[in-house]
Every structure is written in structure tokens, then in C-alpha cells.
Tab-separated table of C-alpha atoms and ligand atoms in Angstrom:
chain	number	residue	atom	x	y	z
A	1	MET	CA	-12.172	-20.668	-39.292
A	2	MET	CA	-8.603	-19.632	-41.147
A	3	GLN	CA	-5.746	-18.377	-38.955
A	4	SER	CA	-4.330	-15.089	-39.932
A	5	SER	CA	-0.099	-13.839	-38.983
A	6	ASP	CA	-1.392	-11.891	-36.773
A	7	THR	CA	-3.960	-14.204	-35.153
A	8	LEU	CA	-2.456	-14.931	-31.584
A	9	THR	CA	-4.758	-17.576	-31.246
A	10	THR	CA	-8.276	-19.703	-32.348
A	11	THR	CA	-10.202	-20.681	-30.077
A	12	ASP	CA	-14.500	-21.357	-28.919
A	13	VAL	CA	-14.734	-18.547	-26.084
A	14	VAL	CA	-11.923	-16.436	-25.527
A	15	VAL	CA	-12.703	-14.370	-21.843
A	16	VAL	CA	-11.682	-11.388	-21.081
A	17	GLY	CA	-10.111	-10.248	-17.047
A	18	GLY	CA	-7.761	-12.723	-15.333
A	19	GLY	CA	-9.878	-11.658	-12.272
A	20	ILE	CA	-11.974	-14.742	-9.815
A	21	VAL	CA	-14.914	-14.027	-12.019
A	22	GLY	CA	-13.152	-14.479	-15.617
A	23	MET	CA	-11.161	-17.289	-14.738
A	24	CYS	CA	-13.818	-19.115	-12.645
A	25	THR	CA	-15.890	-18.521	-16.106
A	26	ALA	CA	-12.970	-19.544	-18.235
A	27	PHE	CA	-12.939	-22.794	-15.932
A	28	GLU	CA	-16.717	-23.588	-16.110
A	29	LEU	CA	-16.003	-23.418	-19.782
A	30	ARG	CA	-13.216	-26.007	-19.512
A	31	GLN	CA	-14.402	-28.659	-17.811
A	32	ARG	CA	-18.108	-28.079	-20.503
A	33	GLY	CA	-15.784	-29.788	-23.091
A	34	PHE	CA	-14.977	-25.684	-24.999
A	35	SER	CA	-11.190	-24.649	-26.243
A	36	VAL	CA	-10.759	-21.129	-23.879
A	37	ALA	CA	-8.450	-18.684	-23.583
A	38	LEU	CA	-7.873	-15.761	-21.223
A	39	VAL	CA	-6.302	-12.435	-21.558
A	40	GLU	CA	-5.842	-10.060	-18.836
A	41	GLN	CA	-4.388	-6.591	-19.545
A	42	ARG	CA	-1.965	-8.230	-16.048
A	43	PHE	CA	-2.024	-10.566	-14.357
A	44	PRO	CA	-3.973	-12.685	-12.741
A	45	ALA	CA	-5.430	-11.163	-9.785
A	46	PHE	CA	-4.327	-7.819	-10.524
A	47	ALA	CA	-6.949	-5.882	-9.799
A	48	ALA	CA	-10.106	-6.687	-7.637
A	49	SER	CA	-9.688	-9.727	-6.570
A	50	GLY	CA	-6.026	-9.645	-5.237
A	51	ARG	CA	-6.876	-6.519	-2.533
A	52	ASN	CA	-9.794	-7.359	-0.483
A	53	PRO	CA	-10.174	-9.371	3.110
A	54	GLY	CA	-11.831	-13.016	1.044
A	55	ILE	CA	-14.740	-12.057	3.193
A	56	ILE	CA	-18.808	-14.719	2.765
A	57	TRP	CA	-20.240	-12.098	3.901
A	58	VAL	CA	-23.735	-14.337	4.293
A	59	GLN	CA	-25.752	-11.935	7.346
A	60	THR	CA	-25.174	-8.586	5.279
A	61	GLN	CA	-26.937	-9.919	2.066
A	62	ARG	CA	-30.312	-8.694	1.159
A	63	THR	CA	-32.680	-11.138	1.214
A	64	GLY	CA	-33.933	-12.506	-2.845
A	65	LEU	CA	-31.378	-13.148	-4.544
A	66	GLU	CA	-28.041	-11.342	-3.100
A	67	LEU	CA	-27.720	-13.641	-0.012
A	68	GLN	CA	-28.707	-16.795	-2.666
A	69	LEU	CA	-25.639	-16.591	-4.246
A	70	ALA	CA	-23.475	-15.438	-1.369
A	71	ARG	CA	-25.086	-19.335	0.128
A	72	ALA	CA	-24.558	-20.937	-2.916
A	73	ALA	CA	-20.661	-19.426	-2.944
A	74	HIS	CA	-20.416	-22.233	0.185
A	75	GLU	CA	-20.600	-25.084	-2.307
A	76	VAL	CA	-19.301	-23.896	-5.140
A	77	TYR	CA	-16.044	-22.679	-2.937
A	78	ALA	CA	-16.118	-26.269	-1.383
A	79	ALA	CA	-16.355	-27.965	-4.692
A	80	TYR	CA	-13.264	-26.040	-5.906
A	81	GLN	CA	-11.675	-27.161	-3.027
A	82	GLU	CA	-11.912	-31.030	-3.944
A	83	GLN	CA	-10.406	-29.924	-7.040
A	84	LEU	CA	-7.427	-28.382	-6.226
A	85	GLY	CA	-7.780	-28.981	-2.957
A	86	ASP	CA	-6.730	-26.449	0.227
A	87	THR	CA	-4.446	-24.371	-1.166
A	88	PHE	CA	-6.445	-21.037	-1.050
A	89	ASP	CA	-7.640	-20.845	3.219
A	90	TYR	CA	-11.074	-21.343	2.433
A	91	ARG	CA	-12.518	-21.581	6.007
A	92	CYS	CA	-16.194	-21.224	7.057
A	93	LEU	CA	-16.300	-20.785	10.597
A	94	GLY	CA	-19.014	-17.847	11.238
A	95	GLY	CA	-18.822	-13.796	10.822
A	96	LEU	CA	-19.606	-11.002	13.769
A	97	PHE	CA	-21.560	-7.856	14.181
A	98	PHE	CA	-20.624	-6.214	16.995
A	99	TYR	CA	-22.190	-2.573	18.378
A	100	GLU	CA	-20.519	-0.435	20.248
A	101	THR	CA	-22.823	1.664	21.431
A	102	ASP	CA	-26.918	1.076	23.109
A	103	GLU	CA	-28.126	2.858	19.927
A	104	GLN	CA	-26.702	0.420	17.170
A	105	GLN	CA	-27.707	-2.045	19.783
A	106	GLN	CA	-31.428	-1.541	19.306
A	107	VAL	CA	-31.424	-0.790	15.302
A	108	LEU	CA	-29.308	-4.810	15.993
A	109	GLN	CA	-31.890	-5.859	16.875
A	110	HIS	CA	-33.777	-5.230	14.459
A	111	TYR	CA	-31.370	-6.881	12.738
A	112	VAL	CA	-32.086	-9.812	13.741
A	113	ASP	CA	-35.334	-9.394	14.016
A	114	ASP	CA	-34.809	-9.932	9.581
A	115	ARG	CA	-32.498	-11.937	9.646
A	116	CYS	CA	-33.834	-14.945	10.845
A	117	ALA	CA	-37.242	-14.305	9.066
A	118	ALA	CA	-34.723	-14.534	5.905
A	119	GLY	CA	-33.892	-18.340	6.844
A	120	VAL	CA	-30.324	-16.555	8.184
A	121	ASN	CA	-28.384	-18.388	11.219
A	122	VAL	CA	-27.909	-15.162	12.918
A	123	GLU	CA	-28.425	-14.441	17.326
A	124	PHE	CA	-27.034	-12.121	19.686
A	125	VAL	CA	-23.392	-13.083	21.654
A	126	SER	CA	-22.376	-11.556	24.899
A	127	ARG	CA	-18.593	-8.985	24.699
A	128	ARG	CA	-17.286	-12.769	26.288
A	129	GLN	CA	-18.739	-15.064	23.580
A	130	ALA	CA	-18.069	-12.336	21.131
A	131	VAL	CA	-13.846	-12.489	21.816
A	132	LYS	CA	-13.940	-16.457	21.762
A	133	HIS	CA	-14.483	-16.547	17.673
A	134	PHE	CA	-12.494	-13.535	17.279
A	135	PRO	CA	-9.445	-12.629	19.549
A	136	LEU	CA	-8.317	-9.585	18.835
A	137	LEU	CA	-12.057	-7.735	19.146
A	138	PRO	CA	-12.353	-4.379	19.610
A	139	SER	CA	-11.886	-3.581	22.792
A	140	THR	CA	-14.661	-1.101	22.277
A	141	ALA	CA	-16.526	-4.019	20.849
A	142	LEU	CA	-19.591	-4.385	23.523
A	143	GLY	CA	-21.555	-7.477	22.218
A	144	ALA	CA	-22.082	-9.067	19.099
A	145	VAL	CA	-25.078	-11.072	15.933
A	146	TYR	CA	-22.773	-14.001	15.308
A	147	CYS	CA	-23.334	-15.791	11.989
A	148	ALA	CA	-22.334	-18.938	11.863
A	149	ASP	CA	-22.274	-18.742	7.703
A	150	ASP	CA	-20.641	-15.913	7.152
A	151	GLY	CA	-16.115	-16.831	5.410
A	152	GLN	CA	-14.106	-16.513	3.933
A	153	LEU	CA	-10.964	-17.150	1.810
A	154	ASP	CA	-7.100	-15.466	0.027
A	155	THR	CA	-8.976	-14.726	-3.040
A	156	GLN	CA	-5.085	-14.131	-4.943
A	157	ARG	CA	-3.954	-17.352	-3.738
A	158	PHE	CA	-7.772	-18.597	-5.149
A	159	VAL	CA	-7.097	-17.076	-8.848
A	160	ARG	CA	-3.830	-18.335	-8.705
A	161	ALA	CA	-4.465	-21.739	-7.848
A	162	LEU	CA	-7.249	-21.102	-10.621
A	163	SER	CA	-5.010	-19.928	-12.907
A	164	ALA	CA	-2.775	-22.773	-12.739
A	165	ALA	CA	-5.587	-25.517	-12.915
A	166	ALA	CA	-7.148	-23.723	-15.391
A	167	THR	CA	-3.291	-24.249	-17.896
A	168	ARG	CA	-3.465	-27.583	-16.854
A	169	THR	CA	-6.810	-28.510	-18.514
A	170	GLY	CA	-5.219	-27.018	-21.276
A	171	ILE	CA	-6.806	-23.033	-20.763
A	172	GLU	CA	-4.463	-20.426	-22.955
A	173	ILE	CA	-3.501	-17.552	-20.619
A	174	TYR	CA	-2.311	-14.813	-22.129
A	175	GLU	CA	-0.299	-11.898	-20.140
A	176	ASN	CA	-0.245	-8.065	-19.626
A	177	THR	CA	-2.198	-8.299	-23.070
A	178	ALA	CA	-5.260	-5.715	-23.343
A	179	VAL	CA	-8.084	-6.169	-25.227
A	180	LEU	CA	-8.203	-3.149	-26.898
A	181	SER	CA	-11.737	-4.101	-28.772
A	182	THR	CA	-13.932	-6.930	-30.151
A	183	ILE	CA	-14.150	-8.396	-33.613
A	184	ARG	CA	-16.715	-8.461	-35.677
A	185	ARG	CA	-18.160	-9.543	-38.876
A	186	GLY	CA	-21.398	-8.111	-39.605
A	187	ASP	CA	-23.793	-8.594	-37.089
A	188	THR	CA	-21.288	-11.779	-35.645
A	189	VAL	CA	-18.973	-11.375	-33.431
A	190	THR	CA	-15.723	-13.654	-34.287
A	191	GLY	CA	-13.025	-12.680	-31.820
A	192	VAL	CA	-11.261	-10.349	-30.096
A	193	ARG	CA	-8.372	-7.560	-30.830
A	194	THR	CA	-5.052	-7.395	-28.618
A	195	VAL	CA	-2.596	-5.477	-28.275
A	196	ARG	CA	-0.391	-8.745	-28.991
A	197	GLY	CA	-3.228	-9.397	-32.347
A	198	ASP	CA	-6.046	-11.106	-32.666
A	199	ILE	CA	-7.884	-13.746	-30.915
A	200	ALA	CA	-10.737	-15.467	-33.335
A	201	ALA	CA	-12.809	-17.121	-31.843
A	202	SER	CA	-17.618	-17.277	-32.005
A	203	GLY	CA	-17.836	-16.367	-28.872
A	204	VAL	CA	-16.532	-13.508	-26.197
A	205	VAL	CA	-16.632	-13.626	-22.445
A	206	TRP	CA	-16.030	-9.311	-20.902
A	207	ALA	CA	-15.827	-9.780	-17.295
A	208	THR	CA	-13.173	-7.037	-16.255
A	209	GLY	CA	-14.911	-5.652	-13.794
A	210	ALA	CA	-14.676	-1.835	-12.520
A	211	TRP	CA	-13.101	-1.398	-16.450
A	212	ALA	CA	-16.432	-3.076	-17.397
A	213	ASN	CA	-17.740	1.077	-18.337
A	214	ASN	CA	-15.107	0.947	-20.504
A	215	LEU	CA	-18.131	-0.853	-23.076
A	216	GLY	CA	-19.848	1.876	-23.926
A	217	PRO	CA	-17.515	1.893	-28.015
A	218	GLU	CA	-18.609	-1.272	-28.121
A	219	GLY	CA	-22.177	-1.193	-28.044
A	220	ILE	CA	-22.621	-2.369	-24.445
A	221	THR	CA	-24.282	-0.147	-21.604
A	222	VAL	CA	-24.079	-1.793	-18.062
A	223	PRO	CA	-24.427	1.054	-15.827
A	224	LEU	CA	-22.636	0.665	-13.405
A	225	GLN	CA	-21.005	2.515	-10.725
A	226	THR	CA	-17.614	2.327	-10.222
A	227	SER	CA	-15.328	3.763	-6.650
A	228	ARG	CA	-12.108	3.168	-5.009
A	229	MET	CA	-12.131	0.365	-1.963
A	230	GLY	CA	-9.039	0.862	0.601
A	231	GLN	CA	-6.907	-1.255	2.978
A	232	VAL	CA	-3.923	-2.155	5.397
A	233	ILE	CA	-2.915	-4.328	6.583
A	234	THR	CA	-0.676	-5.591	9.146
A	235	GLN	CA	2.815	-7.883	10.148
A	236	PRO	CA	0.816	-10.971	12.152
A	237	LEU	CA	-0.916	-10.250	15.094
A	238	THR	CA	-1.629	-12.955	16.781
A	239	LYS	CA	-0.947	-17.194	16.017
A	240	GLN	CA	-4.577	-17.338	16.751
A	241	ALA	CA	-5.323	-16.501	12.998
A	242	LYS	CA	-8.033	-19.428	11.915
A	243	ALA	CA	-11.106	-16.389	13.437
A	244	VAL	CA	-14.638	-15.581	12.314
A	245	VAL	CA	-14.684	-11.878	9.559
A	246	LEU	CA	-16.053	-9.102	11.480
A	247	HIS	CA	-18.133	-6.641	11.116
A	248	GLY	CA	-18.179	-2.911	13.374
A	249	PRO	CA	-20.513	-0.136	13.181
A	250	ARG	CA	-18.164	3.024	11.948
A	251	GLY	CA	-18.997	2.767	8.021
A	252	VAL	CA	-22.089	0.130	6.403
A	253	ALA	CA	-21.483	1.098	3.183
A	254	GLN	CA	-22.257	-2.646	2.091
A	255	VAL	CA	-24.425	-4.096	4.662
A	256	GLY	CA	-27.509	-3.781	2.829
A	257	ALA	CA	-29.301	-5.507	4.495
A	258	LEU	CA	-29.208	-3.884	7.905
A	259	VAL	CA	-29.488	0.225	5.548
A	260	ASP	CA	-32.429	-0.725	3.735
A	261	LEU	CA	-34.704	-1.820	7.584
A	262	PRO	CA	-37.224	1.288	8.143
A	263	GLN	CA	-35.187	1.321	11.645
A	264	TYR	CA	-31.992	2.092	10.393
A	265	VAL	CA	-30.734	5.363	12.167
A	266	ALA	CA	-27.614	5.997	10.386
A	267	GLU	CA	-26.172	8.488	12.364
A	268	HIS	CA	-26.140	5.633	14.724
A	269	PHE	CA	-23.717	4.454	12.133
A	270	ALA	CA	-21.497	7.061	11.129
A	271	ALA	CA	-18.467	6.574	8.819
A	272	PRO	CA	-14.846	7.404	11.079
A	273	SER	CA	-15.236	11.412	11.146
A	274	SER	CA	-11.494	10.958	9.044
A	275	VAL	CA	-13.916	10.303	6.112
A	276	VAL	CA	-16.601	12.859	6.642
A	277	GLY	CA	-16.280	16.325	6.493
A	278	GLY	CA	-12.405	18.867	5.411
A	279	ALA	CA	-11.859	20.903	2.772
A	280	GLY	CA	-12.029	19.878	-0.713
A	281	VAL	CA	-14.383	16.370	0.380
A	282	ALA	CA	-16.632	15.442	-2.397
A	283	ASP	CA	-19.448	14.337	-0.909
A	284	ASP	CA	-19.186	10.817	-1.910
A	285	TRP	CA	-16.855	9.138	1.081
A	286	ALA	CA	-18.463	6.520	2.488
A	287	TYR	CA	-17.096	2.999	4.211
A	288	ASP	CA	-17.516	-0.262	4.910
A	289	ASP	CA	-16.461	-0.624	8.989
A	290	ILE	CA	-14.897	-4.049	8.533
A	291	LEU	CA	-11.628	-6.586	9.923
A	292	ALA	CA	-10.659	-9.682	9.493
A	293	LEU	CA	-7.623	-11.815	10.338
A	294	ASN	CA	-5.998	-13.966	7.367
A	295	ALA	CA	-4.121	-17.573	7.755
A	296	ASP	CA	-0.400	-15.792	9.472
A	297	GLY	CA	-2.670	-14.190	12.067
A	298	ALA	CA	-1.759	-10.117	9.789
A	299	LEU	CA	-4.974	-7.772	11.016
A	300	LEU	CA	-6.987	-6.930	7.553
A	301	ILE	CA	-8.550	-3.714	8.256
A	302	GLY	CA	-11.185	-1.570	6.261
A	303	THR	CA	-12.536	-0.545	3.868
A	304	SER	CA	-12.727	3.280	2.528
A	305	ILE	CA	-14.538	3.976	-0.307
A	306	ASP	CA	-14.269	7.004	-2.558
A	307	ALA	CA	-13.735	8.048	-6.486
A	308	THR	CA	-17.131	7.607	-7.286
A	309	GLY	CA	-17.123	6.868	-11.140
A	310	SER	CA	-13.084	7.424	-11.389
A	311	LEU	CA	-10.883	4.276	-12.599
A	312	ASN	CA	-7.646	6.229	-10.757
A	313	PRO	CA	-6.783	3.578	-8.519
A	314	HIS	CA	-4.580	5.463	-5.856
A	315	ILE	CA	-5.296	5.437	-2.401
A	316	SER	CA	-6.177	8.579	-1.299
A	317	ILE	CA	-4.508	10.013	2.028
A	318	ARG	CA	-7.801	11.091	4.146
A	319	ALA	CA	-9.108	7.141	2.957
A	320	THR	CA	-5.253	5.657	4.602
A	321	ASN	CA	-5.887	8.469	7.344
A	322	ALA	CA	-9.463	7.067	7.992
A	323	MET	CA	-8.411	3.371	8.245
A	324	VAL	CA	-5.246	3.922	10.611
A	325	SER	CA	-6.319	6.256	13.160
A	326	THR	CA	-9.758	3.915	12.593
A	327	THR	CA	-7.061	1.035	14.537
A	328	LEU	CA	-5.776	3.395	16.308
A	329	GLU	CA	-8.763	3.580	18.699
A	330	ARG	CA	-9.430	0.483	18.609
A	331	TYR	CA	-5.820	-1.288	18.839
A	332	GLY	CA	-3.645	1.277	20.889
A	333	ASP	CA	-1.238	-1.608	21.725
A	334	TYR	CA	-0.509	-2.132	18.566
A	335	GLY	CA	0.851	1.035	16.845
A	336	HIS	CA	4.733	-0.325	16.678
A	337	PHE	CA	3.652	-3.518	14.768
A	338	GLY	CA	3.906	-3.004	10.888
A	339	VAL	CA	2.236	-1.685	7.874
A	340	THR	CA	2.699	-4.940	4.974
A	341	GLY	CA	-0.113	-3.438	2.494
A	342	LEU	CA	-2.116	-0.693	1.218
A	343	TRP	CA	-3.700	-0.212	-1.255
A	344	ALA	CA	-6.910	0.116	-3.512
A	345	GLY	CA	-8.759	-1.308	-5.663
A	346	LEU	CA	-10.916	-0.405	-8.471
A	347	HIS	CA	-14.410	-1.469	-7.388
A	348	SER	CA	-17.890	-1.854	-9.337
A	349	ASP	CA	-21.844	-2.130	-8.294
A	350	SER	CA	-24.867	-1.682	-9.621
A	351	LEU	CA	-27.756	0.098	-9.144
A	352	ASP	CA	-29.385	-3.028	-8.181
A	353	HIS	CA	-26.384	-5.412	-5.808
A	354	LEU	CA	-26.969	-8.099	-8.156
A	355	PRO	CA	-24.403	-8.742	-10.910
A	356	VAL	CA	-25.010	-9.033	-15.115
A	357	VAL	CA	-24.113	-12.087	-16.352
A	358	ASP	CA	-25.894	-12.334	-20.467
A	359	ARG	CA	-25.433	-12.271	-24.093
A	360	VAL	CA	-25.682	-8.999	-24.707
A	361	ASP	CA	-25.316	-7.332	-28.227
A	362	GLY	CA	-23.374	-10.354	-29.474
A	363	ALA	CA	-20.601	-10.481	-26.681
A	364	TYR	CA	-21.465	-12.103	-23.150
A	365	VAL	CA	-20.601	-9.627	-19.952
A	366	ASN	CA	-20.255	-10.873	-16.802
A	367	VAL	CA	-19.705	-7.826	-14.300
A	368	GLY	CA	-20.633	-5.865	-11.634
A	369	HIS	CA	-20.510	-8.067	-8.726
A	370	GLY	CA	-20.240	-5.307	-5.819
A	371	ALA	CA	-18.397	-8.656	-3.319
A	372	GLY	CA	-17.732	-10.696	-6.466
A	373	ILE	CA	-16.886	-13.057	-2.969
A	374	ALA	CA	-19.645	-13.930	-2.705
A	375	THR	CA	-21.111	-14.230	-5.558
A	376	GLY	CA	-18.235	-14.141	-8.495
A	377	PRO	CA	-17.230	-18.746	-8.496
A	378	VAL	CA	-21.752	-18.945	-9.320
A	379	THR	CA	-21.557	-15.782	-11.646
A	380	GLY	CA	-18.820	-18.172	-13.136
A	381	ARG	CA	-20.549	-21.116	-13.364
A	382	LEU	CA	-23.834	-18.862	-14.293
A	383	MET	CA	-21.638	-17.484	-17.294
A	384	ALA	CA	-20.306	-21.352	-18.710
A	385	GLN	CA	-24.371	-22.391	-18.338
A	386	LEU	CA	-25.464	-20.225	-20.462
A	387	ILE	CA	-23.357	-20.326	-22.495
A	388	ALA	CA	-23.152	-24.189	-23.024
A	389	GLY	CA	-26.956	-23.961	-23.320
A	390	GLU	CA	-28.207	-25.696	-19.210
A	391	SER	CA	-29.795	-23.865	-17.278
A	392	SER	CA	-29.237	-22.045	-14.065
A	393	GLU	CA	-31.575	-21.076	-10.841
A	394	PHE	CA	-29.792	-18.050	-11.150
A	395	SER	CA	-30.493	-15.856	-14.811
A	396	ASP	CA	-33.010	-14.569	-14.867
A	397	GLY	CA	-32.745	-12.567	-12.046
A	398	LEU	CA	-29.321	-11.515	-13.379
A	399	ARG	CA	-30.768	-10.627	-17.169
A	400	ALA	CA	-28.878	-7.705	-18.369
A	401	ASP	CA	-32.379	-6.145	-19.271
A	402	ARG	CA	-34.261	-6.717	-15.617
A	403	ALA	CA	-36.051	-3.894	-13.758
A	404	THR	CA	-33.707	-3.292	-11.477
A	405	LEU	CA	-30.825	-2.317	-13.035
A	406	ALA	CA	-32.341	0.509	-15.423
A	407	THR	CA	-30.630	4.269	-14.206
A	408	ALA	CA	-32.034	7.434	-15.234
A	409	ASN	CA	-28.788	8.844	-16.749
A	410	THR	CA	-28.925	5.528	-18.652
A	411	THR	CA	-28.316	6.146	-22.890
A	412	ALA	CA	-28.990	2.966	-24.578
A	413	ALA	CA	-30.929	-0.236	-22.695
A	414	PRO	CA	-28.306	-2.926	-23.576
A	415	LYS	CA	-29.397	-5.032	-26.768
A	416	LYS	CA	-29.765	-8.468	-26.772
A	417	PRO	CA	-30.731	-10.149	-30.039
A	418	SER	CA	-30.062	-13.347	-30.589
A	419	ARG	CA	-27.497	-15.391	-32.111
A	420	GLN	CA	-26.180	-18.792	-32.561
A	421	ARG	CA	-23.722	-19.470	-29.510
A	422	PRO	CA	-20.678	-20.496	-29.510
A	423	SER	CA	-20.224	-24.874	-31.148
A	424	ARG	CA	-17.299	-27.059	-29.067
B	501	FAD	C1	-9.859	-2.882	-0.644
B	501	FAD	C2	-12.090	-3.721	-1.367
B	501	FAD	C3	-12.528	-4.865	-0.616
B	501	FAD	C4	-13.422	-5.678	-0.900
B	501	FAD	N1	-13.783	-6.966	0.371
B	501	FAD	C5	-14.492	-7.672	-0.335
B	501	FAD	C6	-15.433	-8.282	0.568
B	501	FAD	O1	-14.652	-9.217	1.953
B	501	FAD	N2	-16.326	-9.795	-0.149
B	501	FAD	C7	-16.387	-10.165	-1.567
B	501	FAD	O2	-17.509	-10.613	-1.642
B	501	FAD	N3	-16.528	-8.652	-2.019
B	501	FAD	C8	-14.958	-7.505	-1.429
B	501	FAD	N4	-14.075	-7.097	-2.504
B	501	FAD	C9	-15.168	-6.470	-4.282
B	501	FAD	C10	-14.652	-8.248	-4.602
B	501	FAD	O3	-13.593	-7.669	-4.725
B	501	FAD	C11	-15.136	-8.215	-6.117
B	501	FAD	O4	-16.629	-8.100	-6.611
B	501	FAD	C12	-14.063	-9.100	-7.603
B	501	FAD	O5	-13.125	-9.084	-6.977
B	501	FAD	C13	-14.980	-8.123	-8.716
B	501	FAD	O6	-13.759	-9.518	-9.252
B	501	FAD	P1	-13.792	-8.998	-11.134
B	501	FAD	O7	-13.454	-10.140	-11.266
B	501	FAD	O8	-15.043	-8.674	-11.653
B	501	FAD	O9	-13.590	-7.772	-11.277
B	501	FAD	P2	-11.441	-7.552	-11.140
B	501	FAD	O10	-10.585	-8.678	-10.003
B	501	FAD	O11	-11.369	-6.600	-11.070
B	501	FAD	O12	-10.753	-8.526	-13.164
B	501	FAD	C14	-11.029	-7.498	-13.722
B	501	FAD	C15	-10.525	-7.611	-14.461
B	501	FAD	O13	-10.291	-7.191	-15.956
B	501	FAD	C16	-9.162	-6.881	-16.109
B	501	FAD	N5	-9.216	-6.029	-17.355
B	501	FAD	C17	-9.721	-5.030	-17.757
B	501	FAD	N6	-9.830	-4.632	-19.035
B	501	FAD	C18	-9.337	-5.557	-19.280
B	501	FAD	C19	-9.182	-5.317	-20.438
B	501	FAD	N7	-9.068	-4.264	-21.686
B	501	FAD	N8	-8.033	-6.420	-21.247
B	501	FAD	C20	-7.435	-7.359	-20.314
B	501	FAD	N9	-7.650	-7.652	-19.009
B	501	FAD	C21	-8.503	-6.011	-18.648
B	501	FAD	C22	-8.617	-6.369	-15.184
B	501	FAD	O14	-7.103	-5.922	-15.352
B	501	FAD	C23	-8.710	-7.062	-14.450
B	501	FAD	O15	-7.821	-7.688	-13.851
B	501	FAD	C24	-13.579	-6.179	-2.890
B	501	FAD	C25	-13.175	-5.468	-2.899
B	501	FAD	C26	-11.968	-4.368	-2.451
B	501	FAD	C27	-11.585	-3.171	-3.971
């Protein structure tokens, strides 16, 4: 391919987005012999991938592909740990889903039955046993469901370690470089136009997280719902940082395996009262009651969910209040500790809660990760497999034209013409 003066570079595949999904996609493509450029509008892990507690939830995933992807994640992270070294605090110590009332325990009994039927390794544990797993268990917790297969990592460190390894293997990474559009010649994708010039490529992968909703003008319509998820982080509270991850009962918006049960009673698992009700509050408030410790012993508190449909990243006062007031209620003794981080990340999810990994209108998309820490590395590998013409057990279930992805307000069905794959 000829390189013109305003061409930044020429490559086999250009990946747009430097989050966990884009970085894994780029790395896996390079491992398969493709030349790769990755373009990020800010810097690696700038968005959702750098603003989360890094939990690989297995127990909460719906039976089927959601659960299979989360299970597969452990295998992929273990392989990355082999390649990158012990640099991103990956651990699989398990997770606790604690309850604070007898009503919650009764519903969780059905959850345990359902999980066991799905082959998930869960059991009820007493409060005393639960404290051994998580030293800062809230005093309000009566007992918990324990799953040995839940895990955690530091996703900012993971993406940065992968970015450094990617550069070493010859991937060109362009930071502070927003991609404006796909370049096409007739029906053929020939690269992307960025704010710094064009990148010529025979394959383009969009891995733009919540910004995937901006792909409409590209002729790519992937029906996704965006929202803003908030998180608070404290100064280190404990030296016993190697702990399990914790899910509480005050808001279970992301716990598909629980909320889909016929025995689920929403009132028993209501979000903190400070996020529902109040003047001018839209009805798009939700909460996912998560607590985790990072490697330094700092408490990560979450997760407020609001601003449906928006790409405004600024956390609201009400979302902040929900997380802080719940924490003070549970950890009054720690009220004098400092808050070192308060942020929101833009989140997106599909109607069937599964990512979309496919070729759409000549380009490729790897988007719609509601739980991208659990699914991102697996779909990064899958995207590279698709481009390389390799088979994967996950490819059919994550196609863009699957029936479960369609919504009533989707205007255009994704197009899927068959064209040449990028060559190495
Ligand atoms: C508070 C919070 C808690 C969470 N907790 C968990 C959890 O515990 N477990 C879990 O599995 N998931 C969790 N998630 C979800 C998880 O973080 C996301 O699913 C995952 O990070 C998505 O990765 P991504 O690479 O698709 O998107 P992002 O990380 O958002 O990356 C997309 C990148 O694309 C870039 N980009 C967009 N448009 C352009 C453009 N035009 N040009 C160039 N670059 C562009 C953006 O700058 C961004 O860096 C959480 C999310 C949040 C916000």
C-alpha cells in the first residue's frame, strides 16, 4: 500500500480503543503474526478499564454463555500472567455474597440451588467463616454465599503491562489520537482517519466501549445501553489485603443469576434509599453493592449506576452520597479515613448482556461488555481468532445478528457482508 504524506502508518489491522478489550485484541492479533496499530483518544485504561475494582464474578453470571465466558477468563488471565509476570495482582481467592436479613437469605437459598445446578461451586457460610475470608466484613452481614471461583485483578496495571508488552512486540500505540471515521474505498475498508492523519489498514477493529454508540454514522448499529458507574476508594484500611471480593444485598443490578430467578423479590434487595426517591430523580437509578480491597488494603466501594444513555463521565452528587452513606452505616469506625479516589466510568451493555464480537459492514466490532473484566480478555482472543480464520466455541453466540440482541427501537439491523479477511 502506498503511504501518502498525511498517512500516520500502514498496518494489517488497526484497533480503535485502548481499554482492556482493545489492548487484548491488539496483543492477540500480534501473537498471530499481524502487524497492528492501536489508537486511543487519551491513554491506555483511560476509561472504564481503569476505573473499576477488577472483579471476575463467576457466581453471579447467568447460566449459559455469560457463565462460560467468566470461567474462561481465569484461563486467559493465567496465561497472561505467565507472559507478563506477576504484575497485575491477579488472584482467585473467591467471592462472598452476604445477606443482612432473613428474607434475603431465603431468596439466596434459591440462588444457591440454581448455581449448584449450573455447576458453580457455591455454599452458605456463617458470619464467622465469612470474616475469615474478608476481614472487613460489614457488621450488618449475617452470613454469606461463598464461591471459590470468583477472582480479582488490578485492571489498570493489567492494561498498562499489556501495553508495554505490546510495544515490545512491535505494536504501534498512538495515544491522544481520536479516530474520526473509517476510510472506505467502495465496499472495502482501507483504514481509519484520525485527528493526526490516516492509518491505512486492511482490517479495522472498533473496541470503543461505551463510545460504540457513536458508530451509527459508520453504518454500524449495535444496540447498546450506556450508563455511568461510580466508585469510591479509601486510604488503606487493613494490612490483610489478600481477601475475597464481596457482594452485598443493597442493589443487585448486575447480578443476572439472582434477578432472573422466579423467587427473586426486588424489595428485599433494594438499592440504598439515597439513590431512589428525591426531587428530580430520574427512574434510571440503580446500584450494585460491591466491596473489594486492592493490593494496598484500600477499600473499593461501589457501584452507583445512573445517567442512562449519556456519555457524560462526571459522577453526580447523589451517586456519591449513596456510596458514602452506605459505607458510613457499615463502617462508622472508619469514618475518619481519607477518600483517595471518586470516579465514574462509562459503561455499556447489550440487551442480552453479552458482548458483540463480529464483522459488521466490512469492519470488526468488539463491544458491549457489561462485565468486561470477566469477558474482555476472552473476546480479545476471540476477535483475533475470527480475523485469523481460527474457530472458537464462542463465535456463534456473540454474532451481531443474533436474535437476542435486537431491540424494538433498533433502526438498522447490522449488515454482515462476506469480504476478505485482513492479510498478514
Ligand atoms: C465503576 C465500574 C465498576 C466496574 N466493575 C466491574 C467488575 O468488577 N467486573 C467486570 O467484569 N466489569 C466491571 N466493570 C465493567 C468494565 O470495566 C468494562 O466492561 C470494561 O472496562 C470495558 O472495556 P472496554 O475496553 O470495552 O471499554 P473502555 O475501557 O471504555 O475502553 C474503550 C476505549 O476506547 C477509547 N475510544 C473511544 N472512542 C474512541 C475514538 N473515536 N478514538 C480513539 N479512542 C476511542 C476510549 O477512550 C476508551 O479508552 C465496571 C465498570 C465501572 C465503570
